[in-house]
Amino acid sequence: MASVEQRVPAETNGGDSTAGIGVENPATGELVRTVPSLAASDVKEMVARARAAQPGWDALGFEARGRVFRRAQKWMLDNADRVIAVVCSETGKTVEDAQLTDLGYTVPALGFWAKQGPKYLTDERVPSWSTPTAFAKKLVVRYAPVGVVGVVGPWNFPIVNSFGDCIPALMAGNAVVLKPSEVTPLSSLLMEEMLAQCGIPEGVFQVATGDGVTGAALIGEVDCLMFTGSTATGRKVAREAAEALIPCYLELGGKDPMIVCADADIERAANAAAFYSMNNAGQTCISVERAYVEAPVYDEFVARVTESIRVLRQGGPDGGPGTVDVGAVIFPPQIDIVEDHVRDAVEKGAKVLSGGRVRPGAGRFYEPTVLVDVDHSMKCMTEETFGPTIPIMKVPDVEEALKLANDSPYGLQASVWTGDLERGEALARRIEAGVVCVNDAQLNYFALNLPMGGWKGSGIGTRHGANGIRKYCKMQSLLVTRIAPKRELFMFPYAAGRTRLLRRALGLLYGRGSRP
Ligand code: NAD
């Protein structure tokens, strides 16, 4: 297998779509490499190769597949600097952001699915005693791989949210074709090279570089689709998957609220607000995107958050670890969205306490920004910003915070901060989101046995946990009859006596319920 450097020609062509897609370093503006933009016919061929390779991969069994992932775990650690360098080259994120997520998530995930995958996919015996017609029969549920899984990913975490979802799909015995974001395809090509070196059979894992057209072509060819990206594209993907009649799982956008109660540890809540709104330059689907703070602690919270954010160092990762805190804006149109949300807020009366503008100079950076005096007439409180901003709103009480938190088309994640854990959990259960953290944020993503998925416009389905691998399987139910009469009571020919007997049996079994 050729290396990323060999496979992707280094010549520059200005991103001409007929020749390929130019991958730009957002921290410097330089063109890093060019990758091919695959047509529908290329995708069709790739899926055919995947389909031919899949039965052999499945037949290898869990242990042999797990060995490939354990080797990959070691490979990633041995090549950690290279992995981080490739991620940083196409994202302009800090070394720490790449290490904590793209490396810090993926290395444990390879081991997790190698170990837990077989357990989650073991045949399940279902009790038959409660069903009279199935009494004494053997009932079994088994999980068979769907065949070829298509994975389409975004640009913000080019390994976690693209390759990360391929691991359980592969572990289940499927072949996978991954279509990474056209903005950040190099990390996925590196993962392809890694698995080839770790012994994955040819054709089992392939990367199809290209844009939305390539992604759309994949939907018509595969047996199941895992999509991570924006809600707008997710709707299109769902329509295309419905037409192809394949299962499709959608991990989409969010507008995660943070609710800070008056009894919270304000110092910890403020540190967390600064970190979880600004890590990865705010380009995390589960970023803290808006904060609601009870009036008695509002001033202290705002002062602490602003103090933390004002001193953040911003820039590219070239200086190495510990030199910068906040990296680049990865996707060119994203800077317009961030600018638009801040401008809209200021025009409607918000105050900027820190940042509030594009950083002058080379590269694509937006200054870490704190907004106050905000409300729900502003885009920064209702639409996904996906940038280094934190709007903070004062609320009279927690009930108002809950009402505002739920006033959103999204329902990805949320967090509640309080000294009273029981109350925190009770409040969490009232928030319309797939995940709610109490006195924390984002860390649930690393708990690979805890399901993660959005409600409302934030998605359909979950990743992680048992369903994180079962979703890539066809569920098959087996009923096995061991001992049985020559003819069941309900079989032909019908006879009035047996009909009465069966009616009486129904009454005896279920007749104790209360009358309507
Ligand atoms: P996007 O929707 O623009 O693109 C995502 C992927 O879809 C890309 O690979 C793109 O080429 C492809 N695509 C575009 N049109 C397509 C089509 N018609 N058919 C198939 N594929 C198509 O999203 P983005 O800008 O790359 O990513 C940012 C978004 O992703 C944000 O909204 C963020 O919240 C979300 N996100 C969600 C999660 C999550 O777990 N919920 C994680 C990361 C990012």
XYZ file of C-alpha atoms and ligand atoms in Angstrom:
560
model
C 0.000 0.000 0.000
C 1.376 3.409 -0.961
C 1.921 5.990 1.757
C -0.225 9.118 1.983
C 2.676 11.076 0.606
C 2.977 8.763 -2.417
C -0.715 8.341 -3.086
C -1.503 12.024 -2.988
C 0.504 13.930 -5.563
C 2.186 16.976 -4.105
C 1.766 19.095 -7.213
C -0.531 22.038 -6.831
C -3.384 22.558 -9.199
C -5.386 25.172 -7.370
C -8.104 22.692 -6.474
C -9.305 22.178 -10.060
C -12.128 19.677 -9.562
C -11.340 17.813 -12.787
C -7.825 17.064 -11.532
C -8.609 16.720 -7.863
C -9.267 18.565 -4.628
C -6.652 20.847 -3.127
C -6.246 20.386 0.628
C -5.335 23.640 2.337
C -3.619 24.222 5.668
C -6.010 26.675 7.404
C -3.277 27.935 9.718
C -1.041 29.074 6.865
C -3.212 29.151 3.762
C -0.744 26.872 1.947
C -1.873 24.055 -0.291
C -0.788 20.823 1.389
C -1.682 18.229 -1.238
C -4.160 17.336 -3.911
C -6.421 14.301 -3.721
C -8.591 12.766 -6.424
C -12.239 13.712 -6.611
C -13.861 10.353 -7.312
C -16.764 10.018 -9.695
C -19.834 7.824 -9.195
C -18.294 5.119 -11.408
C -15.168 4.995 -9.181
C -17.370 4.642 -6.105
C -19.302 1.824 -7.758
C -16.050 -0.040 -8.458
C -14.827 0.492 -4.903
C -18.028 -0.885 -3.438
C -17.831 -3.894 -5.784
C -14.283 -4.563 -4.503
C -15.545 -4.184 -0.926
C -18.426 -6.563 -1.597
C -16.046 -9.192 -2.974
C -13.681 -8.873 0.002
C -16.329 -8.822 2.753
C -17.224 -12.543 3.094
C -13.557 -13.462 3.618
C -13.160 -10.760 6.259
C -16.305 -11.938 8.031
C -15.136 -15.544 7.892
C -11.881 -14.613 9.647
C -13.867 -14.226 12.878
C -13.692 -11.767 15.739
C -10.323 -12.805 17.057
C -8.446 -12.324 13.790
C -10.236 -9.024 13.122
C -9.448 -7.883 16.651
C -5.773 -8.631 16.055
C -5.736 -6.156 13.153
C -7.137 -3.459 15.454
C -4.686 -4.251 18.252
C -1.835 -3.902 15.758
C -3.372 -0.624 14.615
C -3.476 0.584 18.225
C 0.267 0.014 18.496
C 0.839 1.553 15.041
C -0.971 4.728 16.074
C 1.123 5.094 19.205
C 4.364 4.354 17.351
C 3.389 6.900 14.679
C 1.736 9.412 17.012
C 3.795 12.373 15.808
C 2.999 11.607 12.191
C -0.722 11.147 12.922
C -0.843 14.495 14.738
C 1.183 16.195 11.980
C -1.211 14.987 9.266
C -4.307 16.016 11.271
C -2.789 19.432 12.043
C -1.669 19.983 8.443
C -5.240 19.889 7.133
C -7.047 21.413 10.130
C -4.658 23.980 11.619
C -5.733 22.752 15.053
C -3.397 22.726 18.041
C -1.232 19.704 18.803
C -3.166 19.260 22.059
C -6.566 19.266 20.315
C -5.370 16.596 17.866
C -3.761 14.550 20.639
C -6.747 14.647 23.011
C -9.296 13.705 20.373
C -8.077 12.258 17.098
C -5.386 10.231 18.888
C -6.807 10.071 22.447
C -10.150 8.742 21.254
C -9.048 6.474 18.434
C -6.311 4.528 20.231
C -8.642 3.315 23.027
C -11.495 2.835 20.524
C -9.459 0.310 18.515
C -8.961 -1.795 21.648
C -12.505 -1.256 22.909
C -14.207 -2.595 19.785
C -11.703 -5.447 19.466
C -12.656 -6.547 22.989
C -16.306 -5.552 23.341
C -17.451 -6.102 19.747
C -17.672 -9.899 20.079
C -19.534 -9.556 23.397
C -22.108 -7.148 21.973
C -22.622 -9.430 18.962
C -22.862 -12.750 20.779
C -26.051 -14.701 20.036
C -28.769 -13.838 22.561
C -31.127 -16.458 23.983
C -34.637 -15.096 24.452
C -36.878 -16.728 27.116
C -39.897 -18.534 25.689
C -41.834 -19.342 28.847
C -43.945 -16.157 28.732
C -45.316 -16.885 25.240
C -47.656 -19.905 25.266
C -47.459 -20.476 21.503
C -43.651 -20.446 21.608
C -43.416 -22.365 24.880
C -40.355 -24.654 25.157
C -38.976 -23.496 21.838
C -35.429 -22.232 21.478
C -35.466 -18.508 20.646
C -32.246 -16.858 19.529
C -31.251 -13.444 18.206
C -28.113 -13.251 16.136
C -26.265 -10.363 14.505
C -24.981 -10.774 10.948
C -22.944 -8.056 9.200
C -24.969 -5.961 6.735
C -22.277 -6.307 4.037
C -20.763 -3.014 2.873
C -21.074 0.035 5.132
C -20.628 3.562 3.784
C -19.288 6.119 6.248
C -19.449 9.830 5.375
C -17.623 12.220 7.692
C -17.163 15.933 8.484
C -13.991 18.030 8.717
C -13.850 18.992 12.383
C -12.408 15.712 13.744
C -11.043 14.017 10.637
C -10.169 10.784 12.452
C -12.675 10.583 15.339
C -15.823 11.323 13.354
C -14.817 9.491 10.186
C -12.499 6.566 10.893
C -13.871 6.259 14.461
C -17.231 5.064 13.106
C -15.544 2.595 10.729
C -13.966 0.590 13.567
C -17.164 -1.044 14.911
C -18.501 -1.488 11.370
C -15.349 -3.409 10.423
C -15.259 -5.336 13.693
C -18.781 -6.598 12.981
C -17.465 -8.239 9.802
C -18.424 -5.601 7.262
C -16.322 -4.036 4.551
C -16.275 -0.223 4.715
C -15.945 2.561 2.175
C -15.196 5.853 3.937
C -15.918 9.186 2.241
C -14.105 11.786 4.361
C -14.789 15.488 4.125
C -13.267 17.064 1.022
C -11.698 19.614 3.402
C -9.759 17.038 5.459
C -9.210 13.776 3.525
C -5.528 13.226 4.414
C -6.131 11.782 7.884
C -8.470 9.131 6.451
C -5.903 8.209 3.793
C -3.407 7.768 6.601
C -5.834 5.432 8.406
C -6.175 3.432 5.173
C -2.409 3.104 5.015
C -2.331 2.112 8.698
C -4.878 -0.707 8.381
C -3.146 -2.031 5.260
C 0.131 -2.198 7.183
C -1.660 -3.900 10.073
C -2.918 -6.700 7.851
C -6.455 -5.822 6.787
C -7.216 -7.738 3.557
C -7.327 -5.666 0.382
C -10.693 -4.136 -0.422
C -12.071 -4.398 3.127
C -11.371 -0.764 4.018
C -11.166 1.880 1.296
C -11.227 5.653 1.300
C -13.192 7.435 -1.426
C -11.989 11.024 -1.611
C -14.309 13.602 -3.114
C -17.066 16.035 -2.286
C -20.818 15.716 -1.748
C -21.296 14.185 -5.193
C -18.967 11.325 -4.219
C -20.838 10.960 -0.905
C -24.215 10.863 -2.635
C -22.932 8.202 -5.062
C -21.950 6.028 -2.107
C -25.484 5.986 -0.711
C -26.834 4.226 -3.800
C -24.242 1.433 -3.574
C -23.848 0.421 0.084
C -26.029 -1.622 2.449
C -25.995 0.863 5.334
C -24.872 4.447 5.799
C -23.313 6.191 8.780
C -23.323 9.961 8.283
C -21.815 12.685 10.451
C -22.226 16.272 9.345
C -24.621 19.179 9.254
C -28.359 18.878 9.764
C -29.007 20.354 6.310
C -26.929 17.652 4.557
C -28.293 15.022 6.945
C -31.817 15.675 5.647
C -30.640 15.167 2.053
C -28.771 11.998 3.004
C -31.852 10.633 4.787
C -33.948 11.230 1.651
C -31.363 9.485 -0.532
C -31.087 6.572 1.918
C -34.888 6.241 1.977
C -34.878 5.989 -1.816
C -32.155 3.316 -1.654
C -34.072 1.687 1.234
C -31.011 1.222 3.418
C -30.614 1.926 7.148
C -28.978 5.274 7.753
C -27.691 6.779 10.994
C -27.287 10.511 11.325
C -25.026 12.355 13.788
C -25.766 16.006 13.088
C -25.360 19.535 14.385
C -25.992 20.887 17.859
C -26.427 24.022 19.961
C -25.421 22.655 23.329
C -26.655 24.673 26.307
C -24.812 24.936 29.621
C -26.959 25.679 32.674
C -25.111 27.113 35.671
C -27.056 27.024 38.939
C -26.360 29.423 41.782
C -25.042 26.579 43.976
C -22.443 25.412 41.410
C -18.677 25.464 41.899
C -18.323 28.638 39.835
C -14.573 28.403 39.407
C -14.825 24.894 37.899
C -17.885 25.809 35.815
C -16.098 28.883 34.408
C -12.917 26.939 33.579
C -15.035 24.292 31.900
C -17.046 26.901 29.966
C -13.830 28.439 28.628
C -12.381 25.061 27.673
C -15.441 23.337 26.241
C -16.426 26.354 24.148
C -12.910 27.001 22.792
C -11.219 23.602 22.430
C -10.816 22.673 18.777
C -11.562 26.393 18.202
C -15.220 25.715 19.039
C -15.579 23.384 16.058
C -16.921 20.484 18.062
C -20.459 19.210 17.578
C -20.676 18.980 21.383
C -19.115 22.385 22.140
C -20.699 24.547 24.804
C -22.486 26.869 22.371
C -24.513 28.951 24.868
C -24.590 29.428 28.641
C -27.505 30.296 30.954
C -26.408 31.468 34.387
C -28.578 32.103 37.451
C -28.556 35.782 38.398
C -26.779 35.544 41.809
C -23.613 34.025 40.263
C -23.786 35.617 36.810
C -21.262 38.444 37.391
C -18.663 36.154 38.966
C -19.109 33.553 36.193
C -18.791 36.115 33.395
C -15.707 37.686 34.994
C -13.972 34.329 35.394
C -14.822 33.082 31.874
C -13.687 36.362 30.299
C -10.457 36.355 32.291
C -9.687 32.780 31.107
C -10.543 33.451 27.480
C -8.732 36.799 27.147
C -5.373 35.178 27.815
C -5.742 32.301 25.368
C -2.918 32.116 22.843
C -4.024 31.660 19.274
C -2.144 30.451 16.229
C -0.977 27.515 14.158
C 0.498 24.328 15.619
C 3.978 24.735 14.112
C 5.564 25.844 17.400
C 4.746 22.404 18.847
C 3.069 21.352 22.111
C 2.215 24.041 24.632
C 2.697 27.005 22.321
C -0.922 27.844 21.413
C -4.356 27.177 22.947
C -6.786 27.918 20.126
C -6.218 26.876 16.527
C -7.576 27.822 13.138
C -11.044 27.882 11.623
C -10.861 24.783 9.434
C -13.572 25.324 6.829
C -13.523 28.606 4.846
C -17.299 29.384 4.968
C -17.267 28.807 8.731
C -15.528 32.112 9.356
C -18.434 33.922 7.616
C -20.947 32.142 9.869
C -19.040 33.107 13.019
C -18.701 36.723 11.847
C -22.393 36.828 10.931
C -23.497 35.511 14.340
C -21.322 37.997 16.244
C -22.376 40.923 14.023
C -26.057 39.983 14.356
C -25.741 39.786 18.162
C -23.975 43.159 18.429
C -26.564 44.819 16.158
C -29.309 43.526 18.462
C -27.633 44.835 21.628
C -25.053 42.230 22.706
C -21.729 43.304 24.204
C -18.363 41.768 23.223
C -16.139 41.261 26.289
C -13.298 39.563 24.434
C -12.371 38.953 20.790
C -15.192 39.625 18.365
C -13.230 39.760 15.108
C -11.203 37.848 12.559
C -7.580 37.768 13.670
C -5.478 39.867 11.314
C -2.509 38.210 9.614
C -1.863 34.897 7.885
C -4.122 31.887 8.221
C -7.796 31.675 9.085
C -8.417 32.508 12.740
C -11.299 34.041 14.674
C -10.446 35.532 18.043
C -11.857 33.692 21.104
C -15.026 35.654 21.793
C -17.215 36.235 24.859
C -20.666 37.754 24.275
C -23.057 38.987 26.980
C -26.462 40.750 27.004
C -27.645 38.122 24.555
C -31.132 36.717 24.024
C -33.040 34.334 21.767
C -33.684 36.948 19.085
C -29.994 36.471 18.176
C -28.516 33.811 15.887
C -25.689 33.170 18.364
C -28.272 31.709 20.786
C -30.400 29.736 18.351
C -28.266 28.629 15.380
C -25.151 26.447 15.423
C -22.138 28.810 15.392
C -19.397 26.152 15.364
C -16.625 28.592 16.186
C -14.662 30.057 19.128
C -17.523 31.989 20.728
C -19.442 31.762 23.985
C -22.600 33.807 24.488
C -23.624 34.019 28.162
C -27.166 34.896 29.236
C -28.375 35.878 32.707
C -31.536 34.023 33.848
C -33.696 34.671 36.918
C -33.922 30.979 37.808
C -33.312 27.453 36.602
C -36.860 27.061 35.252
C -36.189 29.883 32.797
C -32.832 28.292 31.878
C -34.551 24.967 31.153
C -37.187 26.664 29.015
C -34.501 28.438 26.976
C -32.273 25.352 26.749
C -35.170 23.413 25.214
C -36.103 26.299 22.897
C -33.973 24.838 20.089
C -34.383 22.720 16.983
C -31.309 20.791 18.165
C -30.933 18.228 20.952
C -27.400 16.873 20.803
C -25.926 17.439 24.272
C -26.240 19.748 27.287
C -24.669 20.279 30.684
C -25.977 21.241 34.126
C -23.705 22.658 36.813
C -24.809 22.442 40.444
C -23.597 21.471 43.918
C -26.703 19.320 44.413
C -26.176 16.151 42.372
C -29.710 14.846 42.870
C -31.146 18.093 41.603
C -28.615 18.108 38.763
C -29.762 14.702 37.593
C -33.424 15.691 37.899
C -32.765 18.801 35.784
C -30.769 16.754 33.253
C -33.778 14.483 32.710
C -35.867 17.524 31.743
C -33.496 18.642 28.983
C -34.368 17.572 25.436
C -30.989 16.175 24.410
C -29.470 12.783 23.699
C -26.752 13.298 26.322
C -26.669 15.532 29.392
C -23.609 15.867 31.651
C -23.842 17.045 35.254
C -20.805 19.118 36.302
C -19.007 18.139 33.108
C -19.181 18.306 29.325
C -17.934 16.385 26.289
C -16.210 13.647 28.325
C -19.097 11.247 27.720
C -17.755 10.892 24.165
C -14.739 9.007 25.516
C -16.959 6.583 27.459
C -17.240 4.126 24.602
C -19.816 1.965 26.364
C -22.172 4.949 26.807
C -24.436 5.608 23.795
C -24.142 9.032 22.144
C -26.650 10.431 19.676
C -28.846 13.436 19.084
C -32.540 14.117 19.594
C -34.652 16.418 17.406
C -32.644 17.976 14.530
C -29.392 16.557 15.918
C -29.784 13.128 14.444
C -31.179 9.644 14.280
C -29.511 6.710 16.001
C -26.529 6.461 18.309
C -22.862 5.549 18.263
C -20.965 3.735 21.055
C -22.331 1.059 23.379
C -24.045 -2.106 22.159
C -26.062 -0.280 19.532
C -22.858 1.328 18.223
C -21.947 -2.011 16.619
C -25.323 -3.761 16.364
C -26.523 -1.008 14.043
C -24.079 -2.299 11.417
C -25.727 -5.717 11.562
C -28.808 -7.421 10.225
C -30.661 -8.857 13.165
C -31.818 -12.410 12.570
C -34.240 -14.216 14.883
C -34.254 -17.990 15.106
C -37.016 -20.201 16.500
C -36.048 -23.825 16.897
C -38.639 -26.471 17.856
C -37.129 -29.449 19.585
C -40.018 -31.520 20.983
C -43.543 -31.101 19.582
C -46.756 -33.043 18.916
C -47.517 -34.335 15.441
C -50.189 -31.674 15.140
C -50.624 -28.443 17.146
C -54.055 -27.747 18.677
C -54.591 -24.708 16.440
C -53.761 -26.498 13.167
C -56.181 -27.699 10.459
C -58.809 -28.978 10.397
C -60.576 -26.386 12.574
C -63.018 -27.917 15.063
C -65.508 -26.134 17.332
C -64.364 -28.072 20.434
C -60.718 -27.036 20.072
C -61.717 -23.450 19.281
C -63.686 -23.306 22.591
C -60.770 -24.880 24.436
C -58.310 -22.327 23.077
C -60.703 -19.470 23.981
C -60.913 -20.824 27.550
C -57.122 -21.029 27.697
C -56.874 -17.379 26.651
C -59.286 -16.434 29.438
C -57.341 -18.443 32.008
C -54.023 -16.938 30.948
C -55.020 -13.315 30.499
C -58.483 -12.911 32.075
C -57.294 -11.386 35.363
C -56.797 -7.857 33.982
C -59.066 -5.043 35.197
C -62.264 -4.276 33.264
C -62.292 -1.139 31.068
P -21.512 18.760 5.871
O -22.898 18.290 6.116
O -21.315 19.945 5.035
O -20.624 17.598 5.197
C -20.447 16.337 5.829
C -20.046 15.316 4.778
O -21.142 15.086 3.898
C -18.888 15.734 3.892
O -18.033 14.627 3.728
C -19.556 16.112 2.574
O -18.731 15.950 1.453
C -20.692 15.097 2.548
N -21.846 15.431 1.707
C -22.293 16.645 1.287
N -23.419 16.511 0.552
C -23.709 15.180 0.516
C -24.747 14.401 -0.059
N -25.747 14.956 -0.758
N -24.729 13.070 0.129
C -23.763 12.477 0.849
N -22.739 13.157 1.415
C -22.718 14.495 1.255
O -20.883 18.941 7.322
P -19.458 19.555 7.709
O -19.504 21.028 7.469
O -18.389 18.762 7.055
O -19.386 19.260 9.270
C -19.820 20.134 10.271
C -21.128 19.680 10.846
O -21.000 18.352 11.361
C -21.597 20.516 12.019
O -22.966 20.781 11.885
C -21.349 19.611 13.227
O -22.175 19.878 14.334
C -21.597 18.272 12.644
N -20.965 17.214 13.431
C -21.763 16.389 14.159
C -21.198 15.424 14.962
C -22.051 14.497 15.802
O -21.534 13.521 16.320
N -23.331 14.769 15.987
C -19.796 15.279 15.000
C -19.025 16.143 14.232
C -19.617 17.104 13.450
